[in-house]
Amino acid sequence: MSSGELINGDIVRKLVKLFESKTNNSKKEDKEPKEPPIARRAEDFPFMIAQYGLTSTLTFFLSKVGKESDDLLKKGFDYFSGIVDKPGGDVKDDATNPDVGKGYASYLALVLVWPLGKALKEVGIDISSQSNIVDQVLNKLDAIKQNEMKLELRIMPSLLELKKIIKALS
């Protein structure tokens, strides 16, 4: 990676805080604990980028989040960007509780802050929590597509490191 950091210390601290006293309401008869939803998404996202490209992967994740979950996406974005200090219970459940959350909103919020959010800013695309995040990303898909290869090369090493960190925490 030519410039920037491979991993962001603030993001790692936020992930540690997110997994502290994680809520796992898995039924006791489960033989093995279920993997947290955010860990599954951390596995899927880089693989899907490699297979289908960044734009297709983003639209898939956005379809899973949906406009009705934009509030959850905004709360996750605010948490990972440092606007709020603690993750809300719904963000924590979406990320860590396999019986409640799917992990799409919390993981997408994470990558839209870092590393994708940082890479987007480097090419002049800004995403904020000030308005509907799903609409913002959808409205900027053409610009993302024009910079897709550059963005993919820029974020892939960090996505792979995030996947390892999330696996270690889960």
Coordinates of N, CA and C in Angstrom, one line a residue:
M1 N 0.8 -1.2 0.0 CA 0.0 0.0 0.0 C 0.9 1.2 0.0
S2 N 0.6 2.1 -0.9 CA 1.5 3.2 -1.1 C 1.5 4.3 0.0
S3 N 0.3 4.6 0.4 CA 0.2 5.6 1.5 C -0.8 5.2 2.5
G4 N -0.7 5.8 3.7 CA -1.7 5.5 4.7 C -1.3 4.3 5.6
E5 N -2.2 4.0 6.4 CA -2.0 3.0 7.4 C -2.7 1.7 7.0
L6 N -2.1 0.6 7.4 CA -2.7 -0.7 7.2 C -3.9 -1.0 8.1
I7 N -3.7 -0.5 9.3 CA -4.8 -0.7 10.3 C -4.9 0.6 11.1
N8 N -6.1 0.9 11.6 CA -6.3 2.2 12.3 C -6.5 1.8 13.8
G9 N -5.7 2.4 14.6 CA -5.8 2.1 16.1 C -7.1 2.5 16.7
D10 N -7.7 3.6 16.2 CA -9.0 4.0 16.8 C -10.1 3.0 16.4
I11 N -10.0 2.5 15.2 CA -11.0 1.5 14.8 C -10.9 0.2 15.6
V12 N -9.6 -0.2 15.8 CA -9.4 -1.4 16.6 C -10.0 -1.2 18.0
R13 N -9.7 0.0 18.7 CA -10.2 0.2 20.0 C -11.8 0.2 20.0
K14 N -12.4 0.8 18.9 CA -13.8 0.8 18.8 C -14.4 -0.7 18.7
L15 N -13.7 -1.5 17.9 CA -14.1 -2.9 17.8 C -13.9 -3.7 19.1
V16 N -12.9 -3.4 19.9 CA -12.7 -4.1 21.2 C -13.8 -3.7 22.1
K17 N -14.2 -2.4 22.1 CA -15.3 -1.9 22.9 C -16.6 -2.5 22.5
L18 N -16.8 -2.7 21.2 CA -18.0 -3.3 20.7 C -18.2 -4.7 21.2
F19 N -17.0 -5.5 21.2 CA -17.1 -6.9 21.6 C -17.1 -7.1 23.1
E20 N -16.7 -6.0 23.9 CA -16.7 -6.2 25.3 C -18.1 -6.5 25.8
S21 N -18.2 -7.5 26.7 CA -19.5 -8.0 27.2 C -20.5 -8.2 26.1
K22 N -20.1 -8.8 25.0 CA -21.0 -9.0 23.9 C -22.2 -9.8 24.3
T23 N -23.3 -9.4 23.7 CA -24.6 -10.1 24.0 C -24.7 -11.2 23.1
N24 N -24.7 -12.4 23.6 CA -25.0 -13.6 22.8 C -26.0 -14.4 23.5
N25 N -27.2 -14.3 22.9 CA -28.4 -15.0 23.4 C -28.6 -16.3 22.7
S26 N -27.5 -17.0 22.2 CA -27.7 -18.2 21.6 C -28.3 -19.2 22.5
K27 N -29.1 -20.1 22.0 CA -29.7 -21.1 22.8 C -28.7 -22.1 23.4
K28 N -28.9 -22.5 24.6 CA -27.9 -23.3 25.3 C -27.7 -24.7 24.6
E29 N -28.7 -25.1 23.9 CA -28.6 -26.4 23.2 C -27.6 -26.4 22.0
D30 N -27.3 -25.1 21.6 CA -26.3 -25.0 20.5 C -25.0 -25.7 21.0
K31 N -24.4 -26.6 20.2 CA -23.2 -27.2 20.5 C -22.0 -26.3 20.5
E32 N -22.0 -25.5 19.4 CA -20.9 -24.5 19.2 C -21.5 -23.1 19.2
P33 N -20.8 -22.2 19.8 CA -21.3 -20.8 19.8 C -21.3 -20.3 18.3
K34 N -22.4 -19.5 18.0 CA -22.5 -19.0 16.7 C -21.5 -17.8 16.5
E35 N -21.0 -17.7 15.2 CA -20.1 -16.6 14.9 C -20.9 -15.3 14.9
P36 N -20.3 -14.3 15.4 CA -20.9 -13.0 15.4 C -21.2 -12.5 13.9
P37 N -22.3 -11.9 13.7 CA -22.7 -11.5 12.3 C -21.6 -10.6 11.7
I38 N -21.0 -9.7 12.4 CA -20.0 -8.8 11.8 C -18.8 -9.6 11.4
A39 N -18.5 -10.7 12.0 CA -17.4 -11.6 11.6 C -17.7 -12.2 10.2
R40 N -18.9 -12.6 10.0 CA -19.3 -13.2 8.7 C -19.2 -12.1 7.6
R41 N -19.7 -10.9 7.9 CA -19.6 -9.9 6.9 C -18.1 -9.5 6.6
A42 N -17.3 -9.5 7.7 CA -15.9 -9.3 7.4 C -15.2 -10.3 6.6
E43 N -15.7 -11.5 6.6 CA -15.3 -12.6 5.7 C -15.8 -12.4 4.3
D44 N -17.1 -12.0 4.2 CA -17.7 -11.9 2.9 C -17.2 -10.7 2.1
F45 N -17.1 -9.5 2.7 CA -16.8 -8.3 2.0 C -15.6 -8.3 1.1
P46 N -14.4 -8.7 1.6 CA -13.2 -8.7 0.7 C -13.3 -9.8 -0.4
F47 N -13.9 -10.9 0.0 CA -14.1 -12.0 -1.0 C -15.0 -11.5 -2.2
M48 N -16.1 -10.8 -1.8 CA -17.0 -10.3 -2.8 C -16.4 -9.3 -3.7
I49 N -15.6 -8.4 -3.1 CA -14.9 -7.4 -3.9 C -14.0 -8.1 -4.9
A50 N -13.2 -9.1 -4.5 CA -12.3 -9.8 -5.4 C -13.1 -10.5 -6.5
Q51 N -14.3 -11.0 -6.2 CA -15.1 -11.7 -7.2 C -15.9 -10.8 -8.1
Y52 N -16.5 -9.8 -7.5 CA -17.5 -9.0 -8.2 C -17.2 -7.5 -8.4
G53 N -16.2 -7.1 -7.7 CA -15.9 -5.6 -7.7 C -16.5 -4.9 -6.6
L54 N -16.0 -3.7 -6.3 CA -16.4 -2.9 -5.2 C -17.8 -2.4 -5.3
T55 N -18.2 -1.9 -6.5 CA -19.5 -1.3 -6.7 C -20.6 -2.4 -6.5
S56 N -20.4 -3.5 -7.1 CA -21.4 -4.6 -6.9 C -21.5 -5.0 -5.5
T57 N -20.4 -5.1 -4.8 CA -20.4 -5.5 -3.4 C -21.1 -4.5 -2.5
L58 N -20.8 -3.2 -2.8 CA -21.5 -2.1 -2.1 C -23.0 -2.2 -2.3
T59 N -23.5 -2.4 -3.5 CA -24.9 -2.4 -3.8 C -25.5 -3.6 -3.1
F60 N -24.8 -4.7 -3.1 CA -25.4 -5.9 -2.4 C -25.5 -5.6 -0.9
F61 N -24.5 -5.1 -0.3 CA -24.6 -4.8 1.2 C -25.7 -3.7 1.4
L62 N -25.8 -2.7 0.5 CA -26.8 -1.7 0.7 C -28.2 -2.3 0.6
S63 N -28.4 -3.3 -0.3 CA -29.7 -4.0 -0.4 C -30.0 -4.8 0.8
K64 N -29.0 -5.3 1.5 CA -29.2 -6.0 2.7 C -29.6 -5.1 3.9
V65 N -29.0 -3.9 3.9 CA -29.3 -2.9 4.9 C -30.6 -2.3 4.7
G66 N -30.8 -1.8 3.5 CA -32.1 -1.2 3.1 C -32.3 0.2 3.8
K67 N -33.2 1.0 3.2 CA -33.4 2.3 3.7 C -34.0 2.3 5.1
E68 N -34.8 1.2 5.4 CA -35.4 1.2 6.7 C -34.4 1.0 7.8
S69 N -33.2 0.5 7.5 CA -32.2 0.3 8.5 C -31.1 1.5 8.5
D70 N -31.4 2.5 7.7 CA -30.4 3.6 7.6 C -30.1 4.2 9.0
D71 N -31.1 4.2 9.9 CA -30.8 4.7 11.3 C -29.8 3.9 12.0
L72 N -29.9 2.6 11.8 CA -28.9 1.7 12.4 C -27.5 1.9 11.7
L73 N -27.5 2.1 10.4 CA -26.3 2.4 9.7 C -25.7 3.7 10.2
K74 N -26.5 4.7 10.4 CA -26.0 6.0 10.9 C -25.5 5.9 12.3
K75 N -26.1 5.1 13.2 CA -25.6 4.9 14.5 C -24.3 4.2 14.5
G76 N -24.1 3.2 13.7 CA -22.8 2.6 13.6 C -21.8 3.5 13.0
F77 N -22.1 4.3 12.0 CA -21.2 5.3 11.4 C -20.7 6.3 12.5
D78 N -21.7 6.8 13.2 CA -21.4 7.8 14.3 C -20.4 7.1 15.3
Y79 N -20.7 5.9 15.7 CA -19.8 5.2 16.6 C -18.4 5.0 16.1
F80 N -18.3 4.4 14.9 CA -16.9 4.1 14.4 C -16.2 5.4 14.0
S81 N -16.9 6.5 13.7 CA -16.2 7.7 13.4 C -15.9 8.6 14.6
G82 N -16.3 8.1 15.8 CA -16.0 8.8 17.0 C -16.9 9.9 17.4
I83 N -18.1 10.1 16.7 CA -19.0 11.1 17.1 C -19.7 10.7 18.4
V84 N -19.9 9.4 18.6 CA -20.4 9.0 19.9 C -19.4 8.0 20.5
D85 N -19.4 7.9 21.8 CA -18.3 7.1 22.5 C -18.7 5.6 22.6
K86 N -20.0 5.4 22.7 CA -20.5 4.0 23.0 C -21.4 3.5 21.9
P87 N -21.3 2.2 21.5 CA -22.2 1.7 20.5 C -23.6 1.6 21.1
G88 N -24.6 1.9 20.4 CA -26.0 1.7 20.9 C -26.2 0.2 21.0
G89 N -27.2 -0.2 21.8 CA -27.5 -1.6 21.9 C -27.9 -2.3 20.6
D90 N -28.6 -1.5 19.7 CA -29.0 -2.1 18.5 C -27.8 -2.3 17.5
V91 N -26.8 -1.4 17.6 CA -25.6 -1.6 16.8 C -24.8 -2.8 17.4
K92 N -24.7 -2.9 18.7 CA -24.0 -4.0 19.3 C -24.6 -5.3 19.0
D93 N -25.9 -5.4 19.0 CA -26.7 -6.6 18.7 C -26.5 -6.9 17.2
D94 N -26.5 -6.0 16.3 CA -26.4 -6.2 14.9 C -25.0 -6.8 14.6
A95 N -24.0 -6.3 15.3 CA -22.6 -6.8 15.1 C -22.3 -8.1 15.8
T96 N -22.8 -8.3 17.0 CA -22.3 -9.4 17.8 C -23.3 -10.5 18.2
N97 N -24.6 -10.2 18.0 CA -25.6 -11.2 18.5 C -26.2 -12.0 17.3
P98 N -25.8 -13.2 17.0 CA -26.2 -13.9 15.9 C -27.7 -14.2 15.9
D99 N -28.4 -14.1 17.0 CA -29.8 -14.4 17.1 C -30.6 -13.1 16.8
V100 N -30.0 -12.0 16.7 CA -30.7 -10.7 16.5 C -30.3 -10.1 15.2
G101 N -29.0 -9.9 15.0 CA -28.5 -9.1 13.9 C -28.0 -9.9 12.8
K102 N -27.8 -9.2 11.7 CA -27.3 -9.8 10.4 C -25.9 -9.3 10.2
G103 N -25.5 -8.1 10.8 CA -24.1 -7.6 10.7 C -23.9 -6.7 9.5
Y104 N -24.8 -6.6 8.5 CA -24.6 -5.8 7.3 C -24.5 -4.3 7.6
A105 N -25.4 -3.8 8.5 CA -25.3 -2.4 8.8 C -24.1 -2.0 9.6
S106 N -23.8 -2.8 10.6 CA -22.6 -2.5 11.4 C -21.3 -2.6 10.7
Y107 N -21.2 -3.6 9.8 CA -19.9 -3.8 9.0 C -19.8 -2.7 8.0
L108 N -20.9 -2.4 7.3 CA -20.9 -1.3 6.3 C -20.6 0.0 6.9
A109 N -21.1 0.3 8.1 CA -20.8 1.5 8.8 C -19.3 1.6 9.1
L110 N -18.7 0.4 9.5 CA -17.3 0.4 9.8 C -16.5 0.7 8.6
V111 N -16.7 0.0 7.5 CA -15.9 0.3 6.3 C -16.1 1.6 5.7
L112 N -17.3 2.2 5.8 CA -17.6 3.5 5.3 C -16.9 4.6 6.1
V113 N -16.5 4.3 7.3 CA -15.6 5.2 8.1 C -14.2 4.9 7.7
W114 N -13.8 3.6 7.8 CA -12.4 3.3 7.6 C -12.3 1.8 7.2
P115 N -11.7 1.4 6.2 CA -10.8 2.1 5.3 C -11.4 2.7 4.0
L116 N -12.6 2.2 3.7 CA -13.2 2.7 2.4 C -13.5 4.2 2.5
G117 N -14.0 4.7 3.7 CA -14.3 6.1 3.8 C -13.1 7.0 3.6
K118 N -12.0 6.5 4.1 CA -10.7 7.3 4.0 C -10.3 7.3 2.5
A119 N -10.4 6.1 1.8 CA -10.0 6.0 0.4 C -11.0 6.9 -0.5
L120 N -12.2 6.9 -0.1 CA -13.2 7.7 -0.9 C -12.8 9.2 -0.8
K121 N -12.5 9.6 0.4 CA -12.1 11.0 0.6 C -10.9 11.3 -0.3
E122 N -9.9 10.4 -0.4 CA -8.7 10.6 -1.2 C -9.0 10.8 -2.7
V123 N -10.2 10.3 -3.2 CA -10.6 10.6 -4.6 C -11.7 11.6 -4.6
G124 N -12.0 12.3 -3.6 CA -12.9 13.4 -3.6 C -14.4 13.0 -3.3
I125 N -14.6 11.9 -2.7 CA -16.0 11.4 -2.4 C -16.1 11.4 -0.9
D126 N -17.1 12.1 -0.4 CA -17.3 12.2 1.0 C -18.7 11.6 1.4
I127 N -18.7 10.8 2.4 CA -19.9 10.2 3.0 C -20.0 10.7 4.4
S128 N -21.1 11.1 4.9 CA -21.3 11.6 6.3 C -22.6 11.0 6.8
S129 N -22.7 11.2 8.1 CA -24.0 10.7 8.8 C -25.0 11.8 8.9
Q130 N -24.7 13.0 8.2 CA -25.6 14.1 8.3 C -26.9 13.9 7.5
S131 N -26.9 13.0 6.5 CA -28.1 12.7 5.8 C -28.1 11.2 5.5
N132 N -29.2 10.7 4.8 CA -29.3 9.3 4.6 C -28.1 8.7 3.9
I133 N -27.4 7.8 4.6 CA -26.2 7.2 4.2 C -26.4 6.3 3.0
V134 N -27.5 5.5 3.0 CA -27.8 4.6 1.8 C -28.0 5.5 0.6
D135 N -28.7 6.6 0.6 CA -28.9 7.4 -0.5 C -27.6 8.1 -1.0
Q136 N -26.8 8.5 0.0 CA -25.5 9.1 -0.4 C -24.6 8.1 -1.2
V137 N -24.5 6.9 -0.7 CA -23.7 5.9 -1.4 C -24.3 5.6 -2.8
L138 N -25.6 5.4 -2.8 CA -26.2 5.2 -4.1 C -26.0 6.3 -5.1
N139 N -26.1 7.5 -4.6 CA -25.9 8.7 -5.5 C -24.5 8.9 -6.0
K140 N -23.5 8.2 -5.3 CA -22.1 8.4 -5.6 C -21.5 7.1 -6.3
L141 N -22.4 6.2 -6.7 CA -21.9 4.9 -7.3 C -21.2 5.2 -8.6
D142 N -21.6 6.1 -9.4 CA -20.9 6.4 -10.6 C -19.4 6.8 -10.4
A143 N -19.3 7.7 -9.4 CA -17.9 8.2 -9.0 C -17.1 7.1 -8.4
I144 N -17.7 6.2 -7.6 CA -17.0 5.1 -7.1 C -16.6 4.1 -8.2
K145 N -17.5 3.9 -9.1 CA -17.2 3.0 -10.3 C -16.0 3.5 -11.1
Q146 N -15.9 4.8 -11.3 CA -14.8 5.4 -12.0 C -13.5 5.2 -11.3
N147 N -13.5 5.1 -10.0 CA -12.3 5.0 -9.2 C -12.2 3.6 -8.6
E148 N -13.0 2.6 -9.1 CA -13.1 1.3 -8.5 C -11.8 0.6 -8.3
M149 N -11.0 0.5 -9.3 CA -9.7 -0.3 -9.2 C -8.8 0.4 -8.2
K150 N -8.7 1.7 -8.3 CA -7.8 2.4 -7.3 C -8.3 2.2 -5.9
L151 N -9.6 2.3 -5.7 CA -10.2 2.1 -4.4 C -10.0 0.7 -3.9
E152 N -10.2 -0.3 -4.7 CA -10.0 -1.7 -4.3 C -8.6 -2.0 -3.9
L153 N -7.6 -1.5 -4.7 CA -6.2 -1.7 -4.3 C -5.9 -1.0 -3.0
R154 N -6.5 0.1 -2.8 CA -6.2 0.9 -1.6 C -6.7 0.2 -0.3
I155 N -7.9 -0.4 -0.4 CA -8.6 -0.8 0.8 C -8.4 -2.3 1.1
M156 N -8.1 -3.1 0.1 CA -8.0 -4.6 0.3 C -7.1 -5.0 1.4
P157 N -5.8 -4.5 1.5 CA -5.0 -5.0 2.6 C -5.6 -4.7 4.0
S158 N -6.2 -3.5 4.1 CA -6.8 -3.1 5.4 C -8.0 -4.0 5.7
L159 N -8.8 -4.3 4.7 CA -10.0 -5.2 4.9 C -9.6 -6.5 5.4
L160 N -8.5 -7.0 4.8 CA -8.0 -8.3 5.3 C -7.5 -8.3 6.7
E161 N -6.9 -7.2 7.1 CA -6.4 -7.0 8.5 C -7.6 -6.9 9.4
L162 N -8.6 -6.1 9.0 CA -9.8 -6.0 9.8 C -10.5 -7.3 10.0
K163 N -10.5 -8.2 9.0 CA -11.1 -9.5 9.1 C -10.4 -10.3 10.2
K164 N -9.1 -10.2 10.2 CA -8.3 -11.0 11.2 C -8.6 -10.5 12.6
I165 N -8.7 -9.1 12.8 CA -8.9 -8.5 14.1 C -10.3 -8.9 14.6
I166 N -11.3 -8.8 13.7 CA -12.7 -9.2 14.1 C -12.8 -10.6 14.5
K167 N -12.1 -11.5 13.7 CA -12.1 -12.9 14.0 C -11.5 -13.2 15.4
A168 N -10.4 -12.5 15.7 CA -9.7 -12.6 17.0 C -10.6 -12.2 18.1
L169 N -11.4 -11.1 17.9 CA -12.2 -10.6 19.0 C -13.5 -11.4 19.2
S170 N -13.9 -12.2 18.2 CA -15.2 -12.9 18.3 C -15.1 -14.2 18.9

